[in-house]
Short mmCIF file of C-alpha atoms and ligand atoms in Angstrom, two decimals:
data_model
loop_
_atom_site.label_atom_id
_atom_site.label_comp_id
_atom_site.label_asym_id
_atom_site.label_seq_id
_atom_site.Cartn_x
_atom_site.Cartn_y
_atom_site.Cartn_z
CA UNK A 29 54.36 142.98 82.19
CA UNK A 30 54.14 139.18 82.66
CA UNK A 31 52.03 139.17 79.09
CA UNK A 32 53.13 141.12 76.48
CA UNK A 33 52.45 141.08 73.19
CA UNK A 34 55.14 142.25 70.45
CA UNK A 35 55.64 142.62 66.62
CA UNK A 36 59.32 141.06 66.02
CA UNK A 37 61.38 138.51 64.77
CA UNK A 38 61.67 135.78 67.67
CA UNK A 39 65.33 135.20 66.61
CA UNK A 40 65.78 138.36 68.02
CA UNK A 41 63.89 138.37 71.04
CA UNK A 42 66.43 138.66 74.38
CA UNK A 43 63.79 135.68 76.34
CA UNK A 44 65.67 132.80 78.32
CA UNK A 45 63.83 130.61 75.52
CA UNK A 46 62.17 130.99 72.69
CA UNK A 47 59.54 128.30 71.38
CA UNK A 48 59.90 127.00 67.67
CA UNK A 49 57.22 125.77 65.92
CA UNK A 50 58.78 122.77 64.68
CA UNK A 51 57.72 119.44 63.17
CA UNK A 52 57.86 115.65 64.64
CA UNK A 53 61.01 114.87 62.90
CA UNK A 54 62.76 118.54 64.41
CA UNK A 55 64.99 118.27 61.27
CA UNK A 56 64.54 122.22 60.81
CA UNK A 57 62.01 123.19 58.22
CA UNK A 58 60.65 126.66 56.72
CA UNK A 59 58.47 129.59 58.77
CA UNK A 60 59.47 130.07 62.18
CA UNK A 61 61.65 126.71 62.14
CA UNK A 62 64.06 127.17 59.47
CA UNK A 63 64.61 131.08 60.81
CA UNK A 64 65.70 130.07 63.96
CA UNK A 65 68.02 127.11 62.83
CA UNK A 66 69.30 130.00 60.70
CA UNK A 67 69.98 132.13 63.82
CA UNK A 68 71.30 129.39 66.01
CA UNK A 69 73.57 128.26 63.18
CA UNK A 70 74.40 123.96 62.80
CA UNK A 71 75.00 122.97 66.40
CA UNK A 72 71.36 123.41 66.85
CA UNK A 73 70.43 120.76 64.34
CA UNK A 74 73.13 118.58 65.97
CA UNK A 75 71.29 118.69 69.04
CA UNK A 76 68.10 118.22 67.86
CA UNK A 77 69.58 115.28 66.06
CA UNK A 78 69.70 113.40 69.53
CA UNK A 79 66.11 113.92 70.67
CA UNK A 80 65.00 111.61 68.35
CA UNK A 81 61.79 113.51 67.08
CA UNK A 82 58.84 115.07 69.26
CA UNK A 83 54.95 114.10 69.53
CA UNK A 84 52.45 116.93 67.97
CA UNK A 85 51.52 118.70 71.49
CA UNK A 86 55.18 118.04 73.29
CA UNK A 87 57.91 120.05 73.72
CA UNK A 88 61.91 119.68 74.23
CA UNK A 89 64.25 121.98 74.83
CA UNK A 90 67.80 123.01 73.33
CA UNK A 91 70.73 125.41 73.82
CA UNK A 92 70.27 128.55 71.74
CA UNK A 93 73.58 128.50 70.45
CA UNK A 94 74.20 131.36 68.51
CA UNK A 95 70.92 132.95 69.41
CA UNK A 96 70.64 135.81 72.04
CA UNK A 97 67.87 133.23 73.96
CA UNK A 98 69.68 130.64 75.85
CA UNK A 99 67.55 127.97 75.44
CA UNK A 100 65.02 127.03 72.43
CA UNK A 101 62.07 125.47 73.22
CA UNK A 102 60.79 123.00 70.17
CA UNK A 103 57.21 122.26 69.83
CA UNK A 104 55.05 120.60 67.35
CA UNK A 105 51.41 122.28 66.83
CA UNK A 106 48.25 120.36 65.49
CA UNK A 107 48.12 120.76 61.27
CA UNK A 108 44.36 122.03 61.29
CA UNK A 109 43.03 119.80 58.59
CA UNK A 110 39.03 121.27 59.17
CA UNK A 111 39.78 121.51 63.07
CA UNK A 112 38.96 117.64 63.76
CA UNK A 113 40.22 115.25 66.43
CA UNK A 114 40.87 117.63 68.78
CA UNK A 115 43.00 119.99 67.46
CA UNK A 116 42.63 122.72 69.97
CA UNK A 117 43.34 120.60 72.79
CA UNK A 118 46.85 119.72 70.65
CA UNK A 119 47.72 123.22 70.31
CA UNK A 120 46.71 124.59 73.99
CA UNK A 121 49.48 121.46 75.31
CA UNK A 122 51.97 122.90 72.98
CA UNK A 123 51.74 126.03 74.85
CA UNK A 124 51.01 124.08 78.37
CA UNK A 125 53.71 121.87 77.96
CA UNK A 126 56.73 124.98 76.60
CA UNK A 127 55.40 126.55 79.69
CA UNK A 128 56.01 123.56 82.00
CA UNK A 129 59.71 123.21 80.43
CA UNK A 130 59.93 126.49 81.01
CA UNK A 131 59.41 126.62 84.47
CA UNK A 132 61.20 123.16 85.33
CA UNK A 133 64.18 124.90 84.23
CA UNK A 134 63.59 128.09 86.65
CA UNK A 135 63.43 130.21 83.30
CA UNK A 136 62.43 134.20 84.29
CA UNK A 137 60.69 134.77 80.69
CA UNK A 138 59.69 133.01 77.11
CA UNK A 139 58.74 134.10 73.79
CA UNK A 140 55.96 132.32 70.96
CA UNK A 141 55.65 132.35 67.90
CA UNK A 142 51.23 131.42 66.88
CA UNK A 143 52.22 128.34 66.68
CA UNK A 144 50.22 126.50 63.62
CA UNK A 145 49.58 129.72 62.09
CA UNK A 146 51.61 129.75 59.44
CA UNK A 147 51.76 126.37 56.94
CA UNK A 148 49.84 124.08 59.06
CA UNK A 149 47.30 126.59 58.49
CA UNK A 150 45.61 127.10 62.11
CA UNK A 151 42.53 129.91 62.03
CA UNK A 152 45.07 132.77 63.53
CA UNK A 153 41.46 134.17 65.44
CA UNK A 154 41.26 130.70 67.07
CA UNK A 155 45.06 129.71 67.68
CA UNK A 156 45.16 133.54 69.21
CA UNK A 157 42.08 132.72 71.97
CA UNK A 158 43.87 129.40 72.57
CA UNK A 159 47.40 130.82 73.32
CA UNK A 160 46.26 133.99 75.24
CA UNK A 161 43.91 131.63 77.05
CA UNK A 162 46.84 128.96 78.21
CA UNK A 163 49.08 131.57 78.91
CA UNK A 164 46.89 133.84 80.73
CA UNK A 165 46.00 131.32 82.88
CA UNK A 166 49.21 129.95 83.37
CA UNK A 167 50.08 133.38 84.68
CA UNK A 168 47.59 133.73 87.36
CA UNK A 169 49.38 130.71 89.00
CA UNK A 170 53.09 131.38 88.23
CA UNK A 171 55.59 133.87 87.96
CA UNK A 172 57.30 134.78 84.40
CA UNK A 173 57.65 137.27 81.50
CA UNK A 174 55.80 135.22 78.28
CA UNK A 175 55.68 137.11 74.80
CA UNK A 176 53.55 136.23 71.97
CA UNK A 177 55.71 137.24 68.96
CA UNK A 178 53.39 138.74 66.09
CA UNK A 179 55.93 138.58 63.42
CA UNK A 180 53.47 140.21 60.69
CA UNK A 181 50.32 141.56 61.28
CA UNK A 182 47.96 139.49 59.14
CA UNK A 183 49.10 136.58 61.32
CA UNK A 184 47.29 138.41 64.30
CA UNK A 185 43.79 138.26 63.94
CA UNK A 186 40.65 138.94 66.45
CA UNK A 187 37.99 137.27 65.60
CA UNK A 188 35.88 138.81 63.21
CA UNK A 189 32.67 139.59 65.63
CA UNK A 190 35.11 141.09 68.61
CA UNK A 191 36.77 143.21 66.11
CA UNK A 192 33.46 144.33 64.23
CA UNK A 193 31.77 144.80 67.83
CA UNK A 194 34.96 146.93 69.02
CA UNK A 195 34.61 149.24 65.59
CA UNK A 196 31.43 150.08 65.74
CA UNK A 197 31.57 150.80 69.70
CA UNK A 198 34.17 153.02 68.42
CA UNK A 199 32.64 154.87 65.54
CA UNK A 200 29.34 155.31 68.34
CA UNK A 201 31.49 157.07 70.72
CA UNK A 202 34.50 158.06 69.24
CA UNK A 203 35.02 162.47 69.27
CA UNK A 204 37.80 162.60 67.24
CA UNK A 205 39.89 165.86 68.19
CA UNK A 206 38.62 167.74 64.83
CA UNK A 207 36.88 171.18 65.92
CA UNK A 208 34.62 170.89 62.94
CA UNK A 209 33.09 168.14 65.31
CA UNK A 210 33.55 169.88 68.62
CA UNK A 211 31.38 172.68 66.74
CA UNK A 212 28.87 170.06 66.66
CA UNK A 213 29.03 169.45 70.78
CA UNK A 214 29.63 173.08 71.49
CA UNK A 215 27.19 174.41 69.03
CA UNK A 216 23.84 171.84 69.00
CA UNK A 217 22.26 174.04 66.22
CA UNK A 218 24.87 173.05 63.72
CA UNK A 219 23.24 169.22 63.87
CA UNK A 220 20.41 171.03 61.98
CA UNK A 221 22.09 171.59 59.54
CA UNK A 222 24.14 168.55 58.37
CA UNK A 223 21.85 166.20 60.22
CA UNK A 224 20.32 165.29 56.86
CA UNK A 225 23.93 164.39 55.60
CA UNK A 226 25.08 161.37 57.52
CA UNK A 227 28.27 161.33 55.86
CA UNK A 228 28.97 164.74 57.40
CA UNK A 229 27.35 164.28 61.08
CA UNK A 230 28.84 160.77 62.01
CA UNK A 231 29.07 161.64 65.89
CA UNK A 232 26.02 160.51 68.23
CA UNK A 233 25.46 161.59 72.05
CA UNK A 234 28.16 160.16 74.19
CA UNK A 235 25.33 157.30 76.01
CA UNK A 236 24.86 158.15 79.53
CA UNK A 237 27.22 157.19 82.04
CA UNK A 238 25.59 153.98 84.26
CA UNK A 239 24.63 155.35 87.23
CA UNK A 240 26.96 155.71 90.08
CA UNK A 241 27.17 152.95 92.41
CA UNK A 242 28.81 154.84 95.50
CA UNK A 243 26.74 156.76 97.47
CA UNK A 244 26.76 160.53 98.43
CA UNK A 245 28.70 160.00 101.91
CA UNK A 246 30.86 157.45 100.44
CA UNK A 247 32.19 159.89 97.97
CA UNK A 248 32.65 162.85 101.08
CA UNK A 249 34.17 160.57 103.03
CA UNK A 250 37.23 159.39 101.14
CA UNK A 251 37.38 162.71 99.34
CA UNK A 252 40.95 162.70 100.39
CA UNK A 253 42.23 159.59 99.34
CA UNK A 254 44.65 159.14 97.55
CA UNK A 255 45.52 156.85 94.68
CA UNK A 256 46.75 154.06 96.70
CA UNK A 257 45.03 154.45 99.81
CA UNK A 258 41.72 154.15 97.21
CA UNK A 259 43.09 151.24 96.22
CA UNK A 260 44.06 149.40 98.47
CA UNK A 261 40.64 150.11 100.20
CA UNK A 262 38.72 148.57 96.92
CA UNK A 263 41.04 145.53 97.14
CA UNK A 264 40.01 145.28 100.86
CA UNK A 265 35.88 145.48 100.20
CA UNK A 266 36.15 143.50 97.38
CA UNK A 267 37.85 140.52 99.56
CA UNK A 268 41.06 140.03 96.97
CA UNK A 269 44.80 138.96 97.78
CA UNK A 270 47.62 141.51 96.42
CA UNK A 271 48.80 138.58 94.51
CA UNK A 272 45.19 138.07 92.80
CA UNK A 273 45.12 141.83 91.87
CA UNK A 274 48.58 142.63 90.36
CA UNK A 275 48.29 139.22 87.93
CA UNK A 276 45.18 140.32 87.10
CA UNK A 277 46.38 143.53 85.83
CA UNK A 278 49.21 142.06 84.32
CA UNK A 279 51.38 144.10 86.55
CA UNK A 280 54.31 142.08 88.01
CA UNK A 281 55.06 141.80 92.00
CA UNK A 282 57.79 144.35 92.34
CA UNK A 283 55.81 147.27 90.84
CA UNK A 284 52.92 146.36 92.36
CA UNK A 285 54.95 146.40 95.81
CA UNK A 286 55.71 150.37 94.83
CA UNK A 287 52.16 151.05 94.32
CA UNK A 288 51.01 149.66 97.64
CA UNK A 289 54.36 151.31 100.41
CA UNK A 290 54.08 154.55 98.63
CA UNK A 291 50.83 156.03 99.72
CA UNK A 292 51.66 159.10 97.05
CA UNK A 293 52.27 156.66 94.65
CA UNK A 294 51.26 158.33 91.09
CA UNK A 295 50.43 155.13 88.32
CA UNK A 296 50.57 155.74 84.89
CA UNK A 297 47.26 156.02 83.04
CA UNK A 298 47.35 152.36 81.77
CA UNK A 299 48.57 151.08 85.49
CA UNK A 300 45.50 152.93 86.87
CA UNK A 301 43.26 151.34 84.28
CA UNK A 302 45.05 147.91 84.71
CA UNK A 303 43.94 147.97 88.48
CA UNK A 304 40.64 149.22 87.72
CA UNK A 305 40.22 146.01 85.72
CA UNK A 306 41.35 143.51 88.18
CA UNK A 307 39.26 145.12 90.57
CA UNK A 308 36.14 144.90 88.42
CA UNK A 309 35.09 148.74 88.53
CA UNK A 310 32.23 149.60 86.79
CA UNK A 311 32.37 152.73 84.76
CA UNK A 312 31.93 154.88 87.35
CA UNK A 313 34.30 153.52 89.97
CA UNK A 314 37.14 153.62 87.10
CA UNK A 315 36.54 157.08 86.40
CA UNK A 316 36.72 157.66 90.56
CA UNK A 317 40.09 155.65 90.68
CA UNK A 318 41.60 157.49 87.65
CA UNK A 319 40.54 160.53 89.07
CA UNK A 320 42.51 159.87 92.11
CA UNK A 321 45.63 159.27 89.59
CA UNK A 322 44.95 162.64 88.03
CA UNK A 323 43.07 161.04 84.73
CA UNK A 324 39.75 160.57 83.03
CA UNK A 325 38.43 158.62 80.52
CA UNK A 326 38.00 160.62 77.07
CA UNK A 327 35.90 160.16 74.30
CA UNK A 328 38.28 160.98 71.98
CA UNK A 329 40.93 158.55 72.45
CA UNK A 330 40.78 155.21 70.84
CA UNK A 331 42.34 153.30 73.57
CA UNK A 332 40.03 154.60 76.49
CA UNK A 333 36.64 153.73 74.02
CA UNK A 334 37.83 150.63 73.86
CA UNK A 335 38.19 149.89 77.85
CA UNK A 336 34.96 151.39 78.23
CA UNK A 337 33.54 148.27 75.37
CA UNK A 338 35.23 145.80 77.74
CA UNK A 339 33.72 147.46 80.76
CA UNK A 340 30.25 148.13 79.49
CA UNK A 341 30.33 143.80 78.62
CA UNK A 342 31.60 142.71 81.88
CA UNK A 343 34.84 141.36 80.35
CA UNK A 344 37.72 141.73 82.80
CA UNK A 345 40.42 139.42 81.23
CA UNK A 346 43.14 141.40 80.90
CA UNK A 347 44.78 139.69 79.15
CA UNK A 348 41.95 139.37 75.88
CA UNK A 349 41.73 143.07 76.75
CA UNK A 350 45.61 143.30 75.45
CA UNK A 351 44.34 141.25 72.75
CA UNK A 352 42.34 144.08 71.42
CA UNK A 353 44.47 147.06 72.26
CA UNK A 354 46.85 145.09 70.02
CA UNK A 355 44.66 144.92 67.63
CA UNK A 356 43.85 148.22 67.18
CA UNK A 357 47.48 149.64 67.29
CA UNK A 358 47.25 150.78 71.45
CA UNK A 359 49.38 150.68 73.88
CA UNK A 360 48.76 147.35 76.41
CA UNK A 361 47.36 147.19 79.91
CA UNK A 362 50.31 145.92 82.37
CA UNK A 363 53.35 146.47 84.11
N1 APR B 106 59.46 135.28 64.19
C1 APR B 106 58.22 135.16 64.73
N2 APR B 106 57.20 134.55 64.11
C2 APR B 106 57.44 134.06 62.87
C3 APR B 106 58.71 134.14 62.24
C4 APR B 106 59.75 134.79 62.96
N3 APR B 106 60.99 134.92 62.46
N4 APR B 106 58.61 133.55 61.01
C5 APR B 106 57.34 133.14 60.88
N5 APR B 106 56.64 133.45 61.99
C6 APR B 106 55.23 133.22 62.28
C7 APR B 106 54.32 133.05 61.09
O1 APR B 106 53.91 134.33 60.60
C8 APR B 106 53.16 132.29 61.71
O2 APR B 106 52.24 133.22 62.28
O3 APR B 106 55.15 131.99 62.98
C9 APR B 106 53.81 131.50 62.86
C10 APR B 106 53.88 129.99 62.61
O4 APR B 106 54.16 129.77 61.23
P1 APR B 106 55.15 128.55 60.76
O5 APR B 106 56.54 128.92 61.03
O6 APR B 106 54.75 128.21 59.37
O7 APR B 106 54.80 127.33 61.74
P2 APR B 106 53.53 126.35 61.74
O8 APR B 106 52.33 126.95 61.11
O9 APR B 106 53.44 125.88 63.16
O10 APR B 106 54.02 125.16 60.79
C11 APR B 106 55.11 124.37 61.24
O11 APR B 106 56.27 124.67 59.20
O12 APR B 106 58.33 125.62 59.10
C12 APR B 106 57.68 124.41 59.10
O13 APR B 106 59.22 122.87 60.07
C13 APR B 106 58.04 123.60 60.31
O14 APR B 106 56.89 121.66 59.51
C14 APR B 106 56.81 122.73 60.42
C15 APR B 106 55.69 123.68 60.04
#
């Protein structure tokens, strides 16, 4: 999965690098700093001793010394001080700049911290959007394995609207698995009877599906497809590359190769869906595609409602999409 994102310590992330979130003078420091001079033990400091500081937006790079990364990345985010004088542009060439580093020394992955978050006191919601935005699009260009380390949860934060919008897409649609409200579905003269207690009858009508785009013949004549012969026919109407599909889905270039030289190929659920996304289904063509996997999209799972809110707005980014599912405790989209 080229972006993943991860609860853990960083020091304990197995990355060719990890990024610190240092200061100018790179003297080591508290947070995410002083752990990983902890980890890396003195020779660290001793390096960083000869770099001779670092601007707020640049990175340098280290050994990692007693740390399983090889390499630490050091790089100095914006303090937010009221979000003046450009302080998302400072953060977005932290991450622009670790990635550059990263790639001029031909490293295969690399692991952040939210840089900022923590005493320089960066809006988590905003520093979030910023890295998954630099790194996302960093990604559709090049190859590599980034993770954003969440090292405790409050430091991940949606923003406060997406997350709202998500829950209450989720209490409209969401069946949870309880028969007392399959009785309701099943049995339509039980609403009667508790309609007038809203605390009781909290599940509405599942809103009709948008109508389906494919017409009748379409549908008779690929009847047989499979899985990857679907696919690989969608990637061909909608005019994409391979390339542009699997980073789209956040699925990296050797699975991606299985999917399209096995023509039985059978994706996971989330592969299926990842595709689905890069392709820019609408509702109807991802419940076509998953059928051809052997899945559907259910009402009563949390982490299918919440495709279906990304779908339903037109937002394809994978990668924001992750943002969410992390969020909300569900497994990510990706290879
Ligand atoms: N692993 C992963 N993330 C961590 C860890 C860890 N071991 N420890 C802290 N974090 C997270 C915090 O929860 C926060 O979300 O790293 C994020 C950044 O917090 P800080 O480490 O405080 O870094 P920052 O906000 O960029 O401030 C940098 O703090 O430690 C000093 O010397 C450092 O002066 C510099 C300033």
């Amino acid at each position: 999965m080229p972006l993943e994102i991860i609860r853990n310590d960083i020091t304990k992330v197995h990355a060719d690098a990890i990024v610190n979130a240092a200061n100018s003078a790179l003297l080591g420091g508290g947070g995410v700093d002083g752990a990983i001079h902890r980890a890396a033990g003195p020779e660290l400091l001793a390096e960083c001793l000869t770099l001779g500081g670092c601007e707020v937006g640049q990175a340098k790079i280290t050994k990692g010394y007693k740390l399983p990364a090889k390499y630490v990345i050091h790089t100095v985010g914006p303090v937010w001080q009221n979000g003046n004088n450009n302080k998302e542009e400072l953060l977005a060439d932290c991450y622009k700049n670790s990635l550059t580093l990263a790639k001029e020394h031909n490293l295969v992955s690399v692991a952040f911290p939210l840089i900022s978050t923590g005493s320089f006191g960066y809006p988590k919601d905003q520093a979030l959007k910023t890295a998954i935005s630099v790194i996302g699009d960093f990604l559709l260009r090049n190859e590599m394995t980034v993770f954003l380390v969440v090292y405790d949860k409050a430091a991940f934060r949606l923003s406060e609207k997406l997350f709202s919008s998500i829950t209450q897409y989720i209490d409209d649609k969401y069946i949870d698995d309880q028969p007392f409200n399959r009785r309701f579905v099943e049995q339509p003269e039980l609403k009667e009877s508790y309609s007038d207690d809203p605390m009781l009858f909290s599940m509405k009508e599942p809103a009709p599906a948008k109508k389906r785009k494919r017409s009748l013949e379409d549908v008779i004549k690929h009847m047989d497809d499979t899985f990857s012969q679907m696919l690989l026919r969608l990637i061909d109407d909608k005019g994409m590359t391979d390339a542009e599909t699997y980073k789209k889905a956040n699925i990296d270039r050797k699975h991606f190769s299985k999917i399209r030289n096995d023509l039985h190929y059978k994706p996971s659920k989330t592969t299926a869906i990842a595709l689905a996304i890069a392709l820019q289904l609408n509702l109807d063509e991802t419940k076509d595609l998953l059928h051809k996997a052997g899945f559907a999209i259910s009402h009563s799972s949390k982490f299918d409602i919440i495709i279906e809110y990304f779908i339903d707005e037109g937002n394809y980014n994978i990668f924001e999409i992750n943002e969410a599912l992390f969020a909300f405790d569900q497994k990510l989209l990706g290879v």
